[in-house]
Short mmCIF file of C-alpha atoms in Angstrom, two decimals:
data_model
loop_
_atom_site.label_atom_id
_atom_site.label_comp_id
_atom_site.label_asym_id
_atom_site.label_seq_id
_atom_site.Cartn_x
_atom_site.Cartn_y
_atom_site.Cartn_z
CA UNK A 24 0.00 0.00 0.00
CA UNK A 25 2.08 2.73 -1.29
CA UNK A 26 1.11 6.28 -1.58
CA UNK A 27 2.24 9.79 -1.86
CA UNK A 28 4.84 10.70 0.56
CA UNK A 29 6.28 6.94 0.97
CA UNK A 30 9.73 5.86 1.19
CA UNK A 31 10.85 3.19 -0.68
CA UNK A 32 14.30 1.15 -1.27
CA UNK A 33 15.45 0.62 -4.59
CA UNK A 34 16.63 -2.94 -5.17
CA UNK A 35 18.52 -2.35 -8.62
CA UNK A 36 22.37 -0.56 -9.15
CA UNK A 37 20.73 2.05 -11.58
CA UNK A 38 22.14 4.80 -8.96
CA UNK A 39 19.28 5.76 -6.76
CA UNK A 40 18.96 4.82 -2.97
CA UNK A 41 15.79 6.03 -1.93
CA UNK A 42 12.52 6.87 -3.50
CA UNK A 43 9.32 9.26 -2.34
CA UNK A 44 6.64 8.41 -4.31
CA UNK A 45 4.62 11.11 -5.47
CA UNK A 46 2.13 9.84 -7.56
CA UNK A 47 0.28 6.41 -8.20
CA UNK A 48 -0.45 6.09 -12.19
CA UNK A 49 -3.42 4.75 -12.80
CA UNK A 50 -6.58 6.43 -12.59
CA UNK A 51 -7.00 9.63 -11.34
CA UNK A 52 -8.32 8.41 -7.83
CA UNK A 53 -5.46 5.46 -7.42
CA UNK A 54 -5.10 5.60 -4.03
CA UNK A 55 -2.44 3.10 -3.38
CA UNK A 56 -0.02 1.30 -5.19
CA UNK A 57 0.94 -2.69 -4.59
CA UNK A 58 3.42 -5.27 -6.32
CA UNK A 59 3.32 -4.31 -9.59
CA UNK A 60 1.79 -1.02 -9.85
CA UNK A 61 4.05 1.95 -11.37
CA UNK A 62 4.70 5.17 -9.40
CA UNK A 63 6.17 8.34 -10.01
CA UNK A 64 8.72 9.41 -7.49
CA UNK A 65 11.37 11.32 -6.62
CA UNK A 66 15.00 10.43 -5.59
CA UNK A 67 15.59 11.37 -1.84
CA UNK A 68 19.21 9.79 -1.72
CA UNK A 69 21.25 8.56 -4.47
CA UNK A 70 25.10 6.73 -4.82
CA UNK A 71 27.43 9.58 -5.71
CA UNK A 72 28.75 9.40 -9.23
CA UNK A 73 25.90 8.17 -11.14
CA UNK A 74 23.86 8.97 -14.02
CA UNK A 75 20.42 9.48 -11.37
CA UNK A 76 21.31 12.43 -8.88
CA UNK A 77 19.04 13.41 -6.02
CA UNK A 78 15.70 15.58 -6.37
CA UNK A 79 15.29 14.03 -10.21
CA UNK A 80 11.48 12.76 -10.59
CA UNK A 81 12.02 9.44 -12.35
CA UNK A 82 9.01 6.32 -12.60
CA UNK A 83 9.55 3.15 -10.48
CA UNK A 84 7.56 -0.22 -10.17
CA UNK A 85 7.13 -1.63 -7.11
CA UNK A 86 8.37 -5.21 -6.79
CA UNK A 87 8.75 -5.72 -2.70
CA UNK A 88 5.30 -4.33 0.08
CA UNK A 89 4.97 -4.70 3.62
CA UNK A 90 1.40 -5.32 2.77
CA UNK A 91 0.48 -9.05 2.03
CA UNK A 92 -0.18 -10.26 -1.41
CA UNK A 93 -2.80 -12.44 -2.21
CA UNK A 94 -2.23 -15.54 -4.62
CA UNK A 95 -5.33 -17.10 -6.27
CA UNK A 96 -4.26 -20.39 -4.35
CA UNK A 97 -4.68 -18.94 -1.43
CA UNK A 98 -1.27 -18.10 -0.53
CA UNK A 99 -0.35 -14.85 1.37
CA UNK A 100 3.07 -13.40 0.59
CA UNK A 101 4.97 -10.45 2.40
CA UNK A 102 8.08 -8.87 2.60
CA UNK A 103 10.16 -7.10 5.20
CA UNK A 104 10.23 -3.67 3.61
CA UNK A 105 8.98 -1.61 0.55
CA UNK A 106 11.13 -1.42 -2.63
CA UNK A 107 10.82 -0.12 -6.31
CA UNK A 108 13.04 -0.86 -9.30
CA UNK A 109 13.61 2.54 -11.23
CA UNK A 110 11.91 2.10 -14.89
CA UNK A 111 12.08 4.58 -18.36
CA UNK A 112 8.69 5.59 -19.87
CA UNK A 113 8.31 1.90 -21.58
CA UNK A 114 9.03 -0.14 -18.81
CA UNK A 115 12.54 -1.18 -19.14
CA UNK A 116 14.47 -0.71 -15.92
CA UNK A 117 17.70 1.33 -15.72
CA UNK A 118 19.45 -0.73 -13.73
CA UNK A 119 21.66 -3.68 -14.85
CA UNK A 120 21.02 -5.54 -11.60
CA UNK A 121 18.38 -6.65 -9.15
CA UNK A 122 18.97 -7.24 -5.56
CA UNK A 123 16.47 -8.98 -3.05
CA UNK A 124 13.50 -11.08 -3.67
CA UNK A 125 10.73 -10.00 -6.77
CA UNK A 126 7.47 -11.32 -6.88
CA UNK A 127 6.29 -14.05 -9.46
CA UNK A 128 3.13 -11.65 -10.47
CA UNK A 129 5.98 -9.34 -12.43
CA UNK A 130 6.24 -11.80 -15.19
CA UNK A 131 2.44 -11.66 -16.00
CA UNK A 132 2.79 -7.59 -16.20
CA UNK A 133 5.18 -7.83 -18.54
CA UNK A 134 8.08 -6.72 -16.93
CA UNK A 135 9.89 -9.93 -17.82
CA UNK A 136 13.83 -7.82 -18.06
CA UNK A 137 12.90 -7.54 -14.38
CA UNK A 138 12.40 -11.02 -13.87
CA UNK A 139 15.05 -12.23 -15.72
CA UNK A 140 17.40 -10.26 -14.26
CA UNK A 141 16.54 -11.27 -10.56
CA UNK A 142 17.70 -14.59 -9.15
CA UNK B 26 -56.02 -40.98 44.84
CA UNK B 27 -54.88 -38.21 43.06
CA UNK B 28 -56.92 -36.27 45.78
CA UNK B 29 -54.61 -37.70 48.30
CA UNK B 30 -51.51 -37.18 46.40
CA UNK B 31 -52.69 -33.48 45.47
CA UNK B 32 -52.83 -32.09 49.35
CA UNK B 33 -49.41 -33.20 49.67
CA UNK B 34 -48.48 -31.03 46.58
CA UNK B 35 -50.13 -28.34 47.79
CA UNK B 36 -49.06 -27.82 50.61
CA UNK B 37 -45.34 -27.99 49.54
CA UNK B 38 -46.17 -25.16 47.34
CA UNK B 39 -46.07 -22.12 49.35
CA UNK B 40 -43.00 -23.40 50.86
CA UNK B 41 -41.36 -22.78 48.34
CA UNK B 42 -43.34 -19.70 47.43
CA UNK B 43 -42.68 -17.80 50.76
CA UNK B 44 -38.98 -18.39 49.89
CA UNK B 45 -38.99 -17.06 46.74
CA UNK B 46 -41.14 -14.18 47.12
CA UNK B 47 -40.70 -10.68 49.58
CA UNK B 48 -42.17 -11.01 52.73
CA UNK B 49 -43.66 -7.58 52.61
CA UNK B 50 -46.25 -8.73 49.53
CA UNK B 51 -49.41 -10.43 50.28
CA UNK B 52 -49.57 -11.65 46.54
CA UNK B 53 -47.94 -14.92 47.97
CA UNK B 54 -50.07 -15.85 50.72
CA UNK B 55 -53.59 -14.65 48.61
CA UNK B 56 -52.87 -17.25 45.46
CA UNK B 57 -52.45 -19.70 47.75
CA UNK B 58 -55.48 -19.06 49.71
CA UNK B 59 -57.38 -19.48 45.77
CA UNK B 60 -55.66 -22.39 45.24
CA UNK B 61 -56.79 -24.27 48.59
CA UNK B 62 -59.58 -26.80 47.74
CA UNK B 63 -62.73 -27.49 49.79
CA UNK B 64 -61.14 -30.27 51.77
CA UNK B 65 -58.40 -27.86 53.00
CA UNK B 66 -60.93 -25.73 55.00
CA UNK B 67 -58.81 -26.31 58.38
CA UNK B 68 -55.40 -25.87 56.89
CA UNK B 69 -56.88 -22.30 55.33
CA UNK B 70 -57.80 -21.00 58.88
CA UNK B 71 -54.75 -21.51 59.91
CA UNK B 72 -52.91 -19.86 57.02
CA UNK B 73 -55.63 -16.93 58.12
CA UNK B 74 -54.05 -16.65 61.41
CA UNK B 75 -50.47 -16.55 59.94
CA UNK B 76 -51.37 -13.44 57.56
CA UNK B 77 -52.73 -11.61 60.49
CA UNK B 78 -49.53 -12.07 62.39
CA UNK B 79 -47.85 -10.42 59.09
CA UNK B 80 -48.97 -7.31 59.32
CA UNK B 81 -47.04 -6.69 62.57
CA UNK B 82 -43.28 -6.39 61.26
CA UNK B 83 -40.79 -8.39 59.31
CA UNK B 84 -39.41 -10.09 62.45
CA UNK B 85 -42.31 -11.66 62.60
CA UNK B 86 -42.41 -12.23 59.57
CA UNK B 87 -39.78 -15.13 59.55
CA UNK B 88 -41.60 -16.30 62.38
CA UNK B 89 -44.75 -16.74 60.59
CA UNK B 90 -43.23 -18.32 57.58
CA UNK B 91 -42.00 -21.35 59.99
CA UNK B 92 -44.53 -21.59 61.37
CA UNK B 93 -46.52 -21.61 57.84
CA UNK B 94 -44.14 -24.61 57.07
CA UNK B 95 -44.34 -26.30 60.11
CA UNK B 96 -47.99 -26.12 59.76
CA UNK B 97 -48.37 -27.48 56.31
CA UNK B 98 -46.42 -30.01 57.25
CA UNK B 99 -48.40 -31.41 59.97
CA UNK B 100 -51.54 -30.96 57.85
CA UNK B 101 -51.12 -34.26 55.96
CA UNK B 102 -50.60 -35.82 59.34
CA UNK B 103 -53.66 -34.21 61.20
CA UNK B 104 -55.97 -35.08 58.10
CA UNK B 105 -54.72 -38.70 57.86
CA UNK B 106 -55.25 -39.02 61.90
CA UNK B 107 -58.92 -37.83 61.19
CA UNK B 108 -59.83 -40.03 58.93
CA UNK B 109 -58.29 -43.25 60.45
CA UNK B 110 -57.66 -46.55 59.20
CA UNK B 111 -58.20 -45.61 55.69
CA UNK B 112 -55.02 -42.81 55.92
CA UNK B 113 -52.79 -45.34 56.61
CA UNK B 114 -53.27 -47.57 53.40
CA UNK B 115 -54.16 -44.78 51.19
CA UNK B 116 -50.97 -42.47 51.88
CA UNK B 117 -48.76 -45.84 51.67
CA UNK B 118 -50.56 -45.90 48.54
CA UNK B 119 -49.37 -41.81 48.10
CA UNK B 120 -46.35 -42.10 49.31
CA UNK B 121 -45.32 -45.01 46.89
CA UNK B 122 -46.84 -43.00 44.35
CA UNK B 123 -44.90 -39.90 45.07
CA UNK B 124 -41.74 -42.11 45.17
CA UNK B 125 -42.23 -43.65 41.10
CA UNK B 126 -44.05 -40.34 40.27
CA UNK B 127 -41.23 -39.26 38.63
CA UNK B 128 -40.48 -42.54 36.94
CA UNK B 129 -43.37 -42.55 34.42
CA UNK B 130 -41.44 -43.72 31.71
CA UNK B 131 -40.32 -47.42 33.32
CA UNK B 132 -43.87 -48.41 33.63
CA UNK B 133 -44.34 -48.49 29.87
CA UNK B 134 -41.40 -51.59 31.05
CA UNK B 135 -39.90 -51.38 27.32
CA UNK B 136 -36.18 -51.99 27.45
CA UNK B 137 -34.50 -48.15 26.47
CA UNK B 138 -32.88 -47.86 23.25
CA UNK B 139 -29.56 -46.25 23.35
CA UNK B 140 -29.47 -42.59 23.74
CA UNK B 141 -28.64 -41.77 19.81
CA UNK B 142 -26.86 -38.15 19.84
CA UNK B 143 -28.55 -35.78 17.61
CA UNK B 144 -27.07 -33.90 15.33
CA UNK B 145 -27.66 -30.14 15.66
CA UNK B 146 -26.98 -26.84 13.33
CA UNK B 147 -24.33 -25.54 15.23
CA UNK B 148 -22.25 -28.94 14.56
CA UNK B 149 -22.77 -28.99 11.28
CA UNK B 150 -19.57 -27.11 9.68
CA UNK B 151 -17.41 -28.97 12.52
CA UNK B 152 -18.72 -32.20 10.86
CA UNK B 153 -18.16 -31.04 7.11
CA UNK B 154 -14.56 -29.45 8.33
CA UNK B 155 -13.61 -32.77 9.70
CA UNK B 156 -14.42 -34.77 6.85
CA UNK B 157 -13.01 -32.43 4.09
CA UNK B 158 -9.53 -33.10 6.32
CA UNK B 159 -9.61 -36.82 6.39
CA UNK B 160 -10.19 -36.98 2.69
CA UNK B 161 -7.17 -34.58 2.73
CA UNK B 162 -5.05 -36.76 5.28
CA UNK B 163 -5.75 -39.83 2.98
CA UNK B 164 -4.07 -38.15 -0.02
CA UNK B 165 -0.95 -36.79 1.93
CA UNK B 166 -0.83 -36.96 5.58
CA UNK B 167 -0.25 -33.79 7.13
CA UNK B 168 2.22 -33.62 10.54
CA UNK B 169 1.62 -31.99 13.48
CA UNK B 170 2.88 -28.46 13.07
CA UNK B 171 3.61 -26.06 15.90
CA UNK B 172 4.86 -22.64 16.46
CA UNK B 173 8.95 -23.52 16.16
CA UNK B 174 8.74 -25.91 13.77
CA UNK B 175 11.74 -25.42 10.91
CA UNK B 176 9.76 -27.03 8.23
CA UNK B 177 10.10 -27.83 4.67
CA UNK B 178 7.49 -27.44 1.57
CA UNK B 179 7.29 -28.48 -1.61
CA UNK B 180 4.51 -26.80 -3.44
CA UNK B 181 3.15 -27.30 -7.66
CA UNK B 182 3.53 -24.37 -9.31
CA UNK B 183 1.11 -23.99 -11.99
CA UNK B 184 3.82 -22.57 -14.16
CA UNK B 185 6.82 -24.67 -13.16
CA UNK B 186 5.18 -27.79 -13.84
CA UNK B 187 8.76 -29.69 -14.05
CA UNK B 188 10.05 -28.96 -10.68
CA UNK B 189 8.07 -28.20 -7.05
CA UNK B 190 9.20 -25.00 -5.78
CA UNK B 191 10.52 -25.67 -2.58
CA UNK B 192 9.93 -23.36 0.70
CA UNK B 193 11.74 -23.53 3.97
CA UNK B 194 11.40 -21.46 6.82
CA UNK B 195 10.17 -21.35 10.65
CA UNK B 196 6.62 -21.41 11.55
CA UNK B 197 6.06 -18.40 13.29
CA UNK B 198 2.15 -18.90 14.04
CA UNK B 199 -0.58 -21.62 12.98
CA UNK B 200 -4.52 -20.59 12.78
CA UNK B 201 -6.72 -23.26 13.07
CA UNK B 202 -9.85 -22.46 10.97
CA UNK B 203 -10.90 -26.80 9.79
CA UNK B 204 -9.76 -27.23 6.45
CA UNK B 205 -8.63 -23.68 6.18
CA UNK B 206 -5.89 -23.95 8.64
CA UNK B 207 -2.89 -21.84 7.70
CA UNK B 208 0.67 -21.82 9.09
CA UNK B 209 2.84 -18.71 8.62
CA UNK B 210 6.53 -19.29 7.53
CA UNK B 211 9.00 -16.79 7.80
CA UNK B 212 12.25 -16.85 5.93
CA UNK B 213 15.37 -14.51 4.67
CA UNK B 214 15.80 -14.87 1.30
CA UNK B 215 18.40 -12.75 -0.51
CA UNK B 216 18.68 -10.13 2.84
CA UNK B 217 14.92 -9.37 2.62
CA UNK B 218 12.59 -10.99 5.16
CA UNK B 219 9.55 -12.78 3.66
CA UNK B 220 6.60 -14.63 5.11
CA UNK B 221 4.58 -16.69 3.50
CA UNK B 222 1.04 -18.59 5.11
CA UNK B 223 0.48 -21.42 3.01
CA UNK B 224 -2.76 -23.43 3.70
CA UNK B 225 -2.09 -26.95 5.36
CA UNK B 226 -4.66 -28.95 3.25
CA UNK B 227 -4.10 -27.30 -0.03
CA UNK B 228 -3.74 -29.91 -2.62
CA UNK B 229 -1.08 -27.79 -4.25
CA UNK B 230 1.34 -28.78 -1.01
CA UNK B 231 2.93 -31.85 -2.25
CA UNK B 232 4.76 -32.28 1.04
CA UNK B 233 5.28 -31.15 4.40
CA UNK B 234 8.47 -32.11 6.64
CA UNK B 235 9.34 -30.64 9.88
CA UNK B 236 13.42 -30.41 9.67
CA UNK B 237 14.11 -29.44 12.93
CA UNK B 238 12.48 -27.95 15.88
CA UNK B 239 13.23 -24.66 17.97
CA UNK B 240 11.81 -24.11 21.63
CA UNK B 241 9.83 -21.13 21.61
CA UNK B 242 7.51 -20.15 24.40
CA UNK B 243 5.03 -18.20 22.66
CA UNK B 244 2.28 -19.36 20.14
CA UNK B 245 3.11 -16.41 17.63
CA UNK B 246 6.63 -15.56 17.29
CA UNK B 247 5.86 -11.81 15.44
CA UNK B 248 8.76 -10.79 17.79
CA UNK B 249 11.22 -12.22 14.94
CA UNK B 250 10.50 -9.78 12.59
CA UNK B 251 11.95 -6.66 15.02
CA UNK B 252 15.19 -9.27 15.82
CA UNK B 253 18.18 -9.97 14.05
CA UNK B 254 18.36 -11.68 10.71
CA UNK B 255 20.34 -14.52 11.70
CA UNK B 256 17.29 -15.75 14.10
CA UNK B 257 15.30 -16.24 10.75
CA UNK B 258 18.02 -17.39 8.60
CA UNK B 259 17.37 -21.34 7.53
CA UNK B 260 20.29 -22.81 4.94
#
């Protein structure tokens, strides 16, 4: 359940450390975002000497919530912490690597580079 | 006969009224002054003269209800010495009625079938929830699973059809809800905590198997999730 004004990691090396989300995409009265949803947000801390610097507004998906997700076979997943993976405007992330754990329902949202790149 | 075994009912009536109702009302004493039969005329005098002596205080009171008792007491006994030689047979005759009164049912003298236990609404779901588990237990037995428990599951993934994914972790909590019952597993997997509840009886578990077992004292170990890493780390 991620909405404005929430911090999240980022689990990929693109360059960014931490994300504010400022905006869900969706429909005009998104209120939150879950695994899989894509955000707008803004970097809060970033590694020095990379491409992404802090204050740049840049899109995300979310791949990692502290709020359960629900599997049609009645499995409950969740995760320790929040965490996006910075994306361009067609979905490909910026990154060349993904760290942590990413949810199976990526794949089905097309955002197989994602998958693929993650153990 | 009934006549006979009537008095004896009536008069332990108000006994048992004047205990149960105040004192200070009347309504007691006057519904049992309607209910006295014509026979009764003595014992009704002499519940006359214990409502007089009501109306002096509540000390008396207590008094008077003894002495109500006492009196309705003896009234069997002063009737059946009235009436003489036919008392004696006809209260044997009560009193072995009052004694099988409440045994009714043994003179029919049919041999009782076994008491069969109905079954009611509210067992109805416990019923379904325990049969829709032992045609679960015949497929693949489930073990017992506790809070502690370092257990292993293999699980069919619709879209990994080749292999069963394969989940490991410690049980941090078990709800019990029939055929619904869940256990939560908690796990670090690549630095990031994740929990998982799988249901028990899902026919997607292909296999349960408690590795090892770590003594907890608590029936929901939530408190892992604030502690270090290594506490939920499981090679």
């Amino acid at each position: 359940m991620i909405q404005p004004q929430t911090h999240l990691n980022v689990a990929d090396n693109s360059g960014a450390r931490e994300l504010m989300c400022i905006r869900v995409i969706g429909a005009s009265n998104h209120r939150y975002a879950h695994i899989g949803d894509v955000i707008v947000a803004v970097i809060k801390e970033a590694v020095p000497n990379t491409p992404l610097e802090r204050s740049e507004v840049i899109r995300a998906v979310i791949v990692r919530t502290s709020k359960e997700l629900k599997r049609d076979n009645s499995m409950i997943m969740r995760y320790d912490d929040n965490a996006a993976v910075v994306i361009d405007q067609e979905g490909n992330p910026k990154g060349t690597r993904i760290f942590g754990v990413i949810a199976r329902e990526l794949r089905q949202l097309n955002f197989t580079k994602i998958v693929s790149l993650s153990a | 006969m009934a006549s006979q075994l009537f008095p004896q009912a009536l008069h332990m009536i108000p006994i048992n009224q004047v205990k149960s109702f105040n004192p200070v009302k009347n309504l007691g004493f006057s519904a049992f002054l309607s209910r006295g039969p014509s026979p009764l005329t003595a014992s009704k005098v002499s519940v006359s003269g214990t409502h007089l002596k009501f109306h002096f205080g509540s000390d008396l009171g207590c008094f008077a209800r003894r002495d109500f008792i006492v009196r309705a007491e003896s009234n069997p006994e002063a009737e059946a010495n009235e009436n003489g030689v036919e008392e004696p047979e006809t209260k044997a005759e009560a009193e072995v009625e009052a004694g099988e009164g409440g045994e009714d049912e043994v003179e029919e003298e049919k041999p009782k079938e076994p008491y069969k236990p109905r079954v009611k609404l509210g067992d109805i779901m416990g019923i379904l929830n325990k049969r829709a588990i032992e045609a679960s237990d015949k497929e693949r037995p489930t073990p017992d699973l506790r809070a502690g428990d370092i257990v292993e599951i293999k699980l069919e993934v619709p879209e990994n059809k080749r292999r069963l994914s394969v989940y490991k972790g410690i049980v941090i909590s078990k709800q019990n809800a029939g055929i619904h019952t869940t256990i939560r597993i908690r796990r670090i997997i690549a630095g990031i905590g994740v929990e998982i509840v799988f249901p028990v009886y899902s026919p997607n578990i292909k296999e349960i198997k408690v590795v090892k077992h770590r003594k907890v004292r608590r029936a929901r170990l939530y408190y892992l999730r604030d502690k270090l890493p290594r506490l939920s780390t499981f090679k």
